Short mmCIF file of C-alpha atoms and ligand atoms in Angstrom, two decimals:
data_model
loop_
_atom_site.label_atom_id
_atom_site.label_comp_id
_atom_site.label_asym_id
_atom_site.label_seq_id
_atom_site.Cartn_x
_atom_site.Cartn_y
_atom_site.Cartn_z
CA MET A 4 0.02 -0.02 -0.06
CA ARG A 5 1.08 3.40 -0.72
CA VAL A 6 -0.23 5.85 2.03
CA LEU A 7 -0.59 9.26 2.55
CA LEU A 8 -1.11 10.23 6.07
CA LEU A 9 -2.07 13.87 6.88
CA GLY A 10 -0.99 15.71 9.89
CA SER A 11 2.02 17.07 11.95
CA GLY A 12 1.78 16.13 15.71
CA GLY A 13 2.53 13.34 18.18
CA ARG A 14 -0.62 11.46 17.03
CA GLU A 15 0.76 11.48 13.31
CA HIS A 16 3.97 10.23 14.54
CA ALA A 17 2.74 7.59 16.70
CA MET A 18 0.37 6.39 13.64
CA ALA A 19 3.44 6.61 11.20
CA TRP A 20 5.59 4.36 13.48
CA LYS A 21 2.91 1.93 13.67
CA MET A 22 2.18 1.87 10.00
CA ALA A 23 5.89 1.27 9.22
CA LYS A 24 5.53 -1.96 11.09
CA SER A 25 2.85 -3.09 8.63
CA SER A 26 3.63 -5.80 6.20
CA HIS A 27 1.14 -4.05 3.95
CA LEU A 28 3.28 -0.81 3.62
CA GLU A 29 4.93 -0.14 0.38
CA GLU A 30 5.66 3.58 0.90
CA LEU A 31 4.57 6.20 3.35
CA PHE A 32 4.09 9.81 2.94
CA ILE A 33 3.31 12.40 5.72
CA ALA A 34 2.02 15.84 5.06
CA PRO A 35 3.27 17.98 6.35
CA GLY A 36 4.83 15.72 9.01
CA ASN A 37 7.44 16.61 11.66
CA ALA A 38 11.15 15.61 12.42
CA GLY A 39 9.93 12.26 13.91
CA THR A 40 7.57 11.30 11.13
CA ARG A 41 10.51 11.41 8.65
CA LEU A 42 12.05 8.61 10.34
CA HIS A 43 9.24 6.31 8.98
CA GLY A 44 8.49 7.84 5.63
CA THR A 45 8.80 10.97 3.43
CA ASN A 46 7.58 14.18 4.83
CA VAL A 47 5.71 16.34 2.19
CA ASP A 48 5.67 19.89 2.23
CA MET A 49 1.90 20.42 2.00
CA SER A 50 -1.01 21.64 4.34
CA ALA A 51 -3.52 18.98 5.26
CA THR A 52 -6.18 21.10 4.33
CA ASP A 53 -4.90 22.12 0.76
CA PHE A 54 -7.45 19.78 -1.04
CA PRO A 55 -6.04 20.60 -4.53
CA ALA A 56 -2.49 20.07 -3.62
CA ILE A 57 -3.49 16.71 -2.03
CA LYS A 58 -5.27 15.63 -5.23
CA GLU A 59 -2.33 16.36 -7.30
CA PHE A 60 -0.06 14.55 -5.04
CA VAL A 61 -2.31 11.40 -4.62
CA LEU A 62 -2.55 11.11 -8.40
CA LYS A 63 1.10 11.78 -8.92
CA GLU A 64 2.32 9.04 -6.34
CA SER A 65 -0.33 6.62 -7.01
CA ILE A 66 -1.33 6.78 -3.26
CA ASN A 67 -3.93 4.01 -2.33
CA MET A 68 -5.12 5.16 1.03
CA VAL A 69 -5.43 8.42 2.69
CA VAL A 70 -5.26 8.47 6.40
CA VAL A 71 -6.38 11.75 8.19
CA GLY A 72 -4.92 12.58 11.50
CA PRO A 73 -6.42 15.89 12.64
CA GLU A 74 -10.13 17.06 12.57
CA ASP A 75 -9.53 20.16 10.35
CA PRO A 76 -9.58 18.40 6.90
CA LEU A 77 -12.32 16.19 7.94
CA VAL A 78 -14.71 19.11 9.20
CA LYS A 79 -13.68 20.69 5.82
CA GLY A 80 -14.89 17.79 4.03
CA ILE A 81 -11.96 15.90 2.67
CA HIS A 82 -13.69 12.69 2.67
CA ASP A 83 -16.60 14.15 0.27
CA PHE A 84 -13.98 15.85 -1.81
CA PHE A 85 -12.63 12.47 -2.66
CA LEU A 86 -15.87 10.85 -3.25
CA ALA A 87 -17.13 13.74 -5.55
CA ASP A 88 -13.92 13.48 -7.78
CA ALA A 89 -13.90 11.12 -10.63
CA GLU A 90 -10.15 10.56 -10.39
CA LEU A 91 -10.11 10.24 -6.56
CA LYS A 92 -13.23 8.45 -5.75
CA ASN A 93 -11.68 5.07 -5.63
CA VAL A 94 -9.01 6.29 -3.38
CA PRO A 95 -10.17 5.37 0.41
CA VAL A 96 -10.22 8.17 2.99
CA ILE A 97 -9.98 7.08 6.67
CA GLY A 98 -11.90 9.59 8.36
CA PRO A 99 -15.70 10.36 8.34
CA SER A 100 -17.63 12.54 5.92
CA LYS A 101 -18.19 16.25 6.45
CA GLU A 102 -21.61 15.49 7.99
CA ALA A 103 -20.20 12.96 10.40
CA ALA A 104 -17.53 15.12 11.44
CA GLN A 105 -20.11 17.36 12.78
CA LEU A 106 -20.15 15.16 15.69
CA GLU A 107 -16.90 17.15 16.63
CA GLY A 108 -17.42 20.18 14.51
CA SER A 109 -20.73 21.14 16.02
CA LYS A 110 -21.67 20.59 19.74
CA ASP A 111 -25.22 21.20 18.95
CA PHE A 112 -25.21 18.55 16.16
CA ALA A 113 -23.47 16.05 18.65
CA LYS A 114 -26.01 16.72 21.39
CA ALA A 115 -29.15 16.64 18.96
CA PHE A 116 -27.54 13.08 17.52
CA MET A 117 -27.30 11.80 21.33
CA MET A 118 -30.79 12.82 22.17
CA ARG A 119 -32.05 11.09 19.01
CA HIS A 120 -30.27 7.86 19.79
CA ASN A 121 -30.84 7.76 23.60
CA ILE A 122 -26.91 8.05 24.25
CA PRO A 123 -26.32 9.23 27.83
CA THR A 124 -25.04 12.78 27.94
CA ALA A 125 -25.57 15.91 30.11
CA LYS A 126 -28.83 17.83 29.57
CA TYR A 127 -28.59 20.99 27.53
CA ALA A 128 -30.03 23.57 25.28
CA THR A 129 -28.72 25.65 22.49
CA PHE A 130 -28.97 29.45 22.12
CA THR A 131 -27.98 32.14 19.42
CA LYS A 132 -27.69 35.88 19.68
CA ASP A 133 -31.52 36.18 18.90
CA THR A 134 -32.33 34.04 22.03
CA LEU A 135 -29.86 35.35 24.40
CA GLU A 136 -32.71 36.47 26.62
CA ALA A 137 -33.81 32.74 26.85
CA GLY A 138 -30.33 31.78 27.45
CA TYR A 139 -30.06 33.96 30.62
CA LYS A 140 -33.39 32.31 31.79
CA PHE A 141 -31.95 28.95 31.05
CA LEU A 142 -28.81 29.66 33.23
CA GLU A 143 -31.04 31.01 36.17
CA GLY A 144 -32.72 27.68 36.37
CA MET A 145 -29.48 25.87 36.51
CA LYS A 146 -27.32 25.19 39.37
CA ALA A 147 -23.50 26.21 39.45
CA PRO A 148 -21.06 25.55 38.02
CA TYR A 149 -22.37 26.57 34.47
CA VAL A 150 -20.96 24.89 31.41
CA LEU A 151 -21.01 26.96 28.36
CA LYS A 152 -19.78 25.35 24.81
CA ALA A 153 -19.03 27.33 21.68
CA ASP A 154 -20.85 25.18 19.21
CA GLY A 155 -18.05 25.12 16.39
CA LEU A 156 -14.28 24.33 16.61
CA ALA A 157 -12.41 26.61 18.92
CA ALA A 158 -8.98 25.14 19.29
CA GLY A 159 -9.69 23.42 22.31
CA LYS A 160 -10.62 26.77 24.05
CA GLY A 161 -14.35 26.77 23.47
CA VAL A 162 -15.70 25.27 26.77
CA LEU A 163 -16.10 27.56 29.77
CA ILE A 164 -17.00 26.10 33.15
CA ILE A 165 -17.95 29.06 35.32
CA ASP A 166 -18.99 29.22 38.85
CA ASN A 167 -20.94 32.27 39.22
CA LEU A 168 -24.33 33.14 37.43
CA LYS A 169 -23.53 36.80 36.76
CA GLU A 170 -20.28 35.76 35.04
CA ALA A 171 -21.81 33.11 33.19
CA LYS A 172 -24.48 35.39 31.70
CA ALA A 173 -21.67 37.77 30.78
CA GLU A 174 -19.74 35.09 29.00
CA LEU A 175 -22.64 33.89 27.16
CA LYS A 176 -23.22 37.38 25.90
CA SER A 177 -19.53 37.73 24.99
CA MET A 178 -19.74 34.51 23.06
CA LEU A 179 -22.98 35.10 21.16
CA ALA A 180 -23.25 38.84 20.92
CA ASP A 181 -19.62 39.89 20.80
CA ALA A 182 -18.31 36.61 18.72
CA LYS A 183 -15.80 35.86 21.54
CA PHE A 184 -14.88 32.65 19.44
CA GLY A 185 -15.83 34.09 16.15
CA ASP A 186 -18.20 32.30 14.19
CA ALA A 187 -17.72 29.11 16.43
CA SER A 188 -19.72 30.93 19.00
CA SER A 189 -22.65 32.06 16.97
CA ARG A 190 -24.23 28.99 18.68
CA VAL A 191 -23.54 28.26 22.34
CA VAL A 192 -24.48 24.91 23.97
CA ILE A 193 -25.35 25.26 27.72
CA GLU A 194 -25.36 22.05 29.48
CA GLN A 195 -25.55 20.41 33.06
CA PHE A 196 -22.35 20.05 34.84
CA LEU A 197 -21.50 16.32 35.35
CA SER A 198 -19.03 15.30 38.10
CA GLY A 199 -16.77 12.38 37.77
CA ILE A 200 -13.66 11.19 36.31
CA GLU A 201 -12.92 11.09 32.61
CA CYS A 202 -11.44 8.80 30.23
CA SER A 203 -11.09 8.47 26.42
CA VAL A 204 -12.31 5.64 24.41
CA PHE A 205 -11.67 4.88 20.68
CA VAL A 206 -13.29 2.80 18.09
CA LEU A 207 -12.46 2.22 14.56
CA THR A 208 -15.62 1.74 12.23
CA ASP A 209 -16.43 1.02 8.69
CA GLY A 210 -19.77 2.20 9.10
CA ASP A 211 -21.08 -1.08 9.92
CA SER A 212 -19.04 -3.11 12.42
CA TYR A 213 -16.24 -1.69 14.75
CA LYS A 214 -13.33 -2.51 16.95
CA ILE A 215 -12.69 -1.00 20.21
CA LEU A 216 -9.17 0.13 20.71
CA PRO A 217 -7.34 0.45 24.09
CA GLU A 218 -8.68 3.06 26.42
CA ALA A 219 -6.70 5.87 27.61
CA LYS A 220 -6.73 8.74 30.12
CA ASP A 221 -5.28 12.10 29.30
CA TYR A 222 -4.11 14.91 31.47
CA LYS A 223 -5.52 18.23 29.95
CA ARG A 224 -4.42 20.86 32.55
CA ILE A 225 -0.84 22.46 32.44
CA GLY A 226 -0.51 22.25 36.16
CA GLU A 227 0.29 19.19 38.56
CA GLY A 228 -2.72 17.78 40.29
CA ASP A 229 -4.75 18.98 37.30
CA THR A 230 -4.58 22.71 38.07
CA GLY A 231 -4.17 25.72 35.79
CA LEU A 232 -4.99 26.20 32.13
CA ASN A 233 -6.28 23.81 29.64
CA THR A 234 -3.75 22.48 26.93
CA GLY A 235 -3.94 19.76 24.21
CA GLY A 236 -2.96 17.38 26.71
CA MET A 237 0.12 16.84 28.96
CA GLY A 238 0.17 13.11 29.05
CA ALA A 239 -1.82 10.00 28.94
CA VAL A 240 -1.88 6.46 30.39
CA SER A 241 -3.34 3.02 29.08
CA PRO A 242 -5.06 1.15 30.36
CA VAL A 243 -7.24 3.04 32.52
CA PRO A 244 -7.48 1.04 35.89
CA PHE A 245 -11.23 2.16 36.51
CA CYS A 246 -12.18 1.21 32.92
CA ASP A 247 -12.98 -2.36 34.15
CA LYS A 248 -15.19 -4.95 32.27
CA THR A 249 -18.54 -3.77 33.92
CA TYR A 250 -17.78 -0.23 32.86
CA MET A 251 -16.43 -1.12 29.55
CA ASP A 252 -19.47 -3.32 28.93
CA LYS A 253 -21.80 -0.29 29.88
CA ILE A 254 -19.71 1.86 27.47
CA GLU A 255 -20.12 -0.66 24.57
CA ASN A 256 -23.73 -1.22 25.12
CA GLN A 257 -25.13 2.41 26.03
CA ILE A 258 -22.63 4.45 23.98
CA ILE A 259 -20.65 2.80 21.21
CA ILE A 260 -23.39 0.37 19.87
CA PRO A 261 -25.93 3.13 19.69
CA THR A 262 -23.66 5.54 18.29
CA VAL A 263 -22.40 3.40 15.40
CA LYS A 264 -26.19 1.93 14.53
CA GLY A 265 -27.41 5.81 14.93
CA LEU A 266 -24.98 6.95 12.43
CA LYS A 267 -25.96 4.11 9.95
CA ASN A 268 -29.70 4.84 10.49
CA ASP A 269 -29.32 8.35 9.96
CA LYS A 270 -27.24 7.58 6.72
CA ILE A 271 -24.31 9.46 7.84
CA LEU A 272 -21.13 8.11 6.47
CA TYR A 273 -18.48 7.26 8.81
CA LYS A 274 -15.26 5.29 7.94
CA GLY A 275 -12.62 6.12 10.60
CA PHE A 276 -11.86 6.63 14.19
CA ILE A 277 -14.46 7.86 16.71
CA PHE A 278 -13.21 9.44 19.86
CA PHE A 279 -15.44 9.22 22.73
CA GLY A 280 -14.66 11.67 25.60
CA LEU A 281 -16.43 10.03 28.59
CA ILE A 282 -17.20 10.84 32.26
CA ASN A 283 -17.95 8.21 34.84
CA VAL A 284 -20.82 9.54 37.08
CA LYS A 285 -21.13 7.05 39.85
CA GLY A 286 -20.42 4.25 37.80
CA GLU A 287 -22.37 5.07 34.64
CA PRO A 288 -20.70 6.56 31.50
CA TYR A 289 -21.91 9.71 30.03
CA VAL A 290 -20.52 11.29 26.66
CA ILE A 291 -18.88 14.71 27.33
CA GLU A 292 -17.83 15.00 23.67
CA TYR A 293 -17.27 13.20 20.38
CA ASN A 294 -14.10 13.71 18.27
CA CYS A 295 -13.86 12.57 14.65
CA ARG A 296 -10.25 11.50 15.01
CA MET A 297 -7.84 9.93 17.44
CA GLY A 298 -6.86 11.98 20.41
CA ASP A 299 -3.51 13.48 21.08
CA PRO A 300 -1.59 12.44 23.31
CA GLU A 301 -3.75 9.48 23.59
CA THR A 302 -2.64 7.81 20.25
CA GLU A 303 0.85 7.82 21.70
CA VAL A 304 -0.09 5.24 24.09
CA VAL A 305 -3.04 3.42 22.06
CA MET A 306 -0.82 2.90 19.07
CA PRO A 307 2.02 1.25 21.23
CA ARG A 308 -0.73 -1.00 22.74
CA LEU A 309 -2.17 -2.17 19.41
CA LYS A 310 -0.53 -5.44 18.51
CA SER A 311 -2.48 -6.09 15.27
CA ASP A 312 -1.27 -4.64 11.98
CA LEU A 313 -2.85 -1.11 11.83
CA LEU A 314 -2.92 -0.81 7.89
CA ASP A 315 -4.68 -4.43 7.96
CA LEU A 316 -7.36 -2.73 10.15
CA LEU A 317 -7.52 0.42 8.08
CA GLU A 318 -7.92 -1.72 4.84
CA GLY A 319 -10.93 -3.45 6.50
CA VAL A 320 -12.32 0.11 6.98
CA ALA A 321 -11.69 0.93 3.26
CA THR A 322 -13.39 -2.37 2.14
CA ASN A 323 -16.09 -2.95 4.85
CA THR A 324 -14.59 -5.91 5.93
CA LEU A 325 -13.45 -4.75 9.49
CA SER A 326 -15.67 -7.44 11.02
CA GLU A 327 -13.13 -10.15 9.52
CA CYS A 328 -10.15 -8.40 11.00
CA ASP A 329 -8.72 -9.62 14.25
CA ILE A 330 -7.66 -7.20 16.88
CA GLN A 331 -5.17 -7.84 19.65
CA PHE A 332 -3.79 -5.76 22.40
CA GLU A 333 -0.48 -5.67 24.26
CA ASP A 334 -0.86 -6.68 27.83
CA ARG A 335 1.88 -4.36 28.83
CA SER A 336 0.82 -0.73 30.07
CA ALA A 337 1.72 2.36 28.33
CA CYS A 338 2.21 5.94 29.33
CA THR A 339 3.44 9.04 27.83
CA VAL A 340 4.61 12.21 28.94
CA MET A 341 4.41 15.45 27.04
CA MET A 342 7.52 17.70 27.02
CA VAL A 343 6.34 21.21 26.27
CA ALA A 344 7.75 24.68 25.52
CA GLY A 345 8.11 26.93 28.61
CA GLY A 346 5.08 29.46 28.71
CA TYR A 347 2.64 27.01 26.84
CA PRO A 348 -0.16 27.01 26.56
CA GLU A 349 0.15 30.86 26.81
CA GLU A 350 3.04 32.55 24.65
CA TYR A 351 5.90 30.39 23.99
CA GLN A 352 9.09 30.31 21.97
CA LYS A 353 9.98 27.85 18.97
CA GLY A 354 13.29 27.18 17.38
CA LYS A 355 14.89 25.54 20.55
CA VAL A 356 17.47 22.97 19.94
CA ILE A 357 16.50 19.71 21.29
CA ASN A 358 19.49 17.55 22.57
CA GLY A 359 19.61 13.77 24.06
CA LEU A 360 17.23 12.51 21.52
CA ASN A 361 19.76 9.64 20.61
CA THR A 362 20.64 8.61 23.92
CA ILE A 363 17.04 7.14 24.71
CA VAL A 364 16.73 3.47 24.94
CA ASP A 365 13.85 2.77 27.33
CA SER A 366 11.22 4.89 25.78
CA ILE A 367 9.94 5.81 22.40
CA VAL A 368 9.94 9.54 21.68
CA PHE A 369 7.19 10.70 19.52
CA HIS A 370 7.71 14.11 18.21
CA ALA A 371 4.74 16.40 18.50
CA GLY A 372 5.95 19.99 17.62
CA THR A 373 9.48 19.49 15.97
CA ALA A 374 11.21 20.61 12.82
CA SER A 375 14.65 19.73 11.30
CA ASP A 376 17.16 22.18 10.90
CA GLY A 377 19.76 20.32 8.72
CA PRO A 378 20.90 17.40 11.33
CA VAL A 379 19.59 19.32 14.28
CA VAL A 380 16.06 19.02 15.48
CA VAL A 381 14.40 21.99 16.88
CA SER A 382 11.18 22.74 18.84
CA ASN A 383 8.30 24.04 16.50
CA GLY A 384 5.18 24.00 18.85
CA GLY A 385 3.81 24.47 22.24
CA ARG A 386 3.76 20.50 22.67
CA VAL A 387 7.27 19.36 21.53
CA LEU A 388 7.63 15.51 22.40
CA ALA A 389 5.78 12.82 23.87
CA VAL A 390 7.96 10.45 25.61
CA THR A 391 6.18 7.09 25.74
CA SER A 392 7.03 4.05 27.53
CA TYR A 393 5.93 0.33 28.23
CA GLY A 394 5.93 -1.22 31.74
CA LYS A 395 4.43 -4.43 33.10
CA ASN A 396 2.44 -1.70 34.97
CA LEU A 397 1.81 1.99 34.70
CA GLU A 398 4.26 2.50 37.65
CA ILE A 399 7.07 1.18 35.80
CA ALA A 400 6.06 2.71 32.38
CA LEU A 401 6.05 6.24 34.17
CA GLU A 402 9.52 5.68 35.71
CA ARG A 403 10.90 4.81 32.52
CA SER A 404 9.36 7.93 30.69
CA TYR A 405 10.63 10.17 33.46
CA ASN A 406 14.00 8.66 33.45
CA SER A 407 14.07 9.28 29.62
CA ILE A 408 13.05 12.82 29.96
CA SER A 409 16.00 13.42 32.23
CA LYS A 410 18.26 12.87 29.51
CA ILE A 411 16.47 15.17 26.93
CA SER A 412 16.86 18.84 27.18
CA PHE A 413 15.91 22.22 25.40
CA ASP A 414 15.75 25.62 26.44
CA ALA A 415 12.88 26.30 28.99
CA ALA A 416 11.44 22.84 28.67
CA ASN A 417 8.47 22.06 30.96
CA TYR A 418 6.63 18.72 31.74
CA ARG A 419 4.15 17.66 34.32
CA LYS A 420 5.82 15.34 36.92
CA ASP A 421 2.55 13.66 38.12
CA ILE A 422 1.09 12.07 35.08
CA GLY A 423 -1.07 9.00 36.08
CA PHE A 424 -1.07 10.37 39.83
CA ASP A 425 -4.79 9.63 40.08
CA VAL A 426 -4.80 6.21 38.77
CA VAL A 427 -1.68 4.44 40.06
P1 AMP B 516 -15.09 19.22 25.62
O1 AMP B 516 -14.35 20.13 24.62
O2 AMP B 516 -16.40 19.17 25.35
O3 AMP B 516 -14.37 17.96 25.61
O4 AMP B 516 -14.81 19.94 26.97
C1 AMP B 516 -13.63 20.28 27.63
C2 AMP B 516 -13.45 19.73 29.04
O5 AMP B 516 -14.57 20.38 29.91
C3 AMP B 516 -13.79 18.21 28.96
O6 AMP B 516 -12.79 17.40 28.94
C4 AMP B 516 -14.40 18.35 30.70
O7 AMP B 516 -13.18 18.19 31.47
C5 AMP B 516 -15.04 19.47 30.74
N1 AMP B 516 -16.45 19.41 30.69
C6 AMP B 516 -17.26 19.52 29.39
N2 AMP B 516 -18.38 19.26 29.44
C7 AMP B 516 -18.71 18.98 30.83
C8 AMP B 516 -19.85 18.79 31.65
N3 AMP B 516 -21.02 18.73 31.05
N4 AMP B 516 -19.56 18.65 32.93
C9 AMP B 516 -18.50 18.73 33.47
N5 AMP B 516 -17.45 19.01 32.79
C10 AMP B 516 -17.37 19.07 31.37
N1 LIG B 517 -6.48 14.76 24.08
C1 LIG B 517 -7.57 15.14 23.68
C2 LIG B 517 -7.86 15.21 22.33
O1 LIG B 517 -7.26 14.92 21.59
O2 LIG B 517 -8.88 16.14 21.96
#
C-alpha cells in the first residue's frame, strides 16, 4: 500500500511509527509531518487542508489510502472531496464524511444526535444571539457550575466552566453577541455540569461494524494535580484502571453500539476513528464530547498497545470488511509524558535545539512539535515531544518515561511530573 498520512503532531508520528511496522506498507508519505515522522516515511511540504494540492500528490504518487490525523480536513470535507472527484473516488479516505465530522465540528449537532439515539449525555439547550434572553433564563434555572460550549471548533478553548451566574451570563453574551470565538460561538450549548472521572475510548468503524481500541486517560491541565490552564494534553496512560469489564461493557452497550447504529440509521457516512470523551458519574458513562479522529496524546499510548497490523485494520475499514479483522492488544501498560515549551499554553518560543534524543533506549520519543534544521532537531510548537514507555504496570512505564525525560533537554522545557497520579 502507498499511504498518505495527513497531520504533523505526536498523533501522526505514533501512527506513522505503527504503519511502518505493517507488512502491507509499500511507501508512506506524511503531510506535512515533523522531524519524527520522517524517520518512518517521506515528509511532504503540503498543508493537510490544501485539497487541490493533496489531489495532485495522490495522483502523482499513486496513493492507495489517505489517513487523516487531525479534525480540520475532516470538518472541511476531505472525505466528500475525494468521493466527488472522478479521479479520486476510488482512493479510500480513513476519516468520516463532512456531515459525520459534525459530531466534533458542532456541539449542537452532537447533542441532537445523542438525544435522538438515547445516548447518555448531560442535559442541554442551544442558544443564538437572537435567543440570548432565553439563554439567561435557562442559566437562572440551573445550578452552578455553568458549562458553556461554543458550538464550533475553537482550538480546544471553546468550553467554559463558570462558578457564578453573573459571570456565566456575561460570558454567554460575549460568546453570542460579541463573537468571542468568532463564528464558532454564533451558537452556544449550555449544559448540565457532570462530576466524575474522565477517560477516552476509541473505536474504529467501517460504518457497519466496529473495533474498540485500548482506552486511555489524558491529563489536560498544564499544572500538577490537574490545575491551571487547559492544554492539548500533557500526558496519557493506558489501560485506565477504573475502566474494568463492567464499565467497558456499559460503554459498549449504552454508547458505542447506539452511536455506530445511529450513524448508520441516519445515513451518515462514517469510516474512521471515533473518539468518545467520557465521564464516569457514579459508575455510569456519559458522553462529554465526540471527536472525529484519534486523541493526542492518547494515540501515543494507544498505538503502542495495539498489537495488530494497523494497515490491515484500515484496509478493513476501506473495504467494509472490518468485522473479519482480528484485533489484539499488548498486555503491557503504556504511558506518555509531554515535554512542552516554557510558557505553553500561553505564549512560548519555537526553534529551541533539542538535545539527547539519540540517547533514549527505554522509551519511544514521539515528536509533537518539532522541525529539522539540517541534522539538528528544533522545537516547533507548544507541545514538543511525547515520551512514551511500556511497563508491566503503569508505575514502571511512568518511571521509564521520567528517566528518559531527564536525558532530553531544550531551553525552557516543561513537563508535568505527576502524570498518572490519580490512577496508579
Ligand atoms: P469538551 O471540549 O467538550 O471535551 O470539554 C472540555 C472539558 O471540559 C472536558 O474534558 C471536561 O473536563 C469539561 N467538561 C465539558 N463538559 C462538561 C460537563 N457537562 N460537565 C463537567 N465537565 C465538562
Ligand atoms: N487529548 C484530547 C484530544 O485529542 O482532543
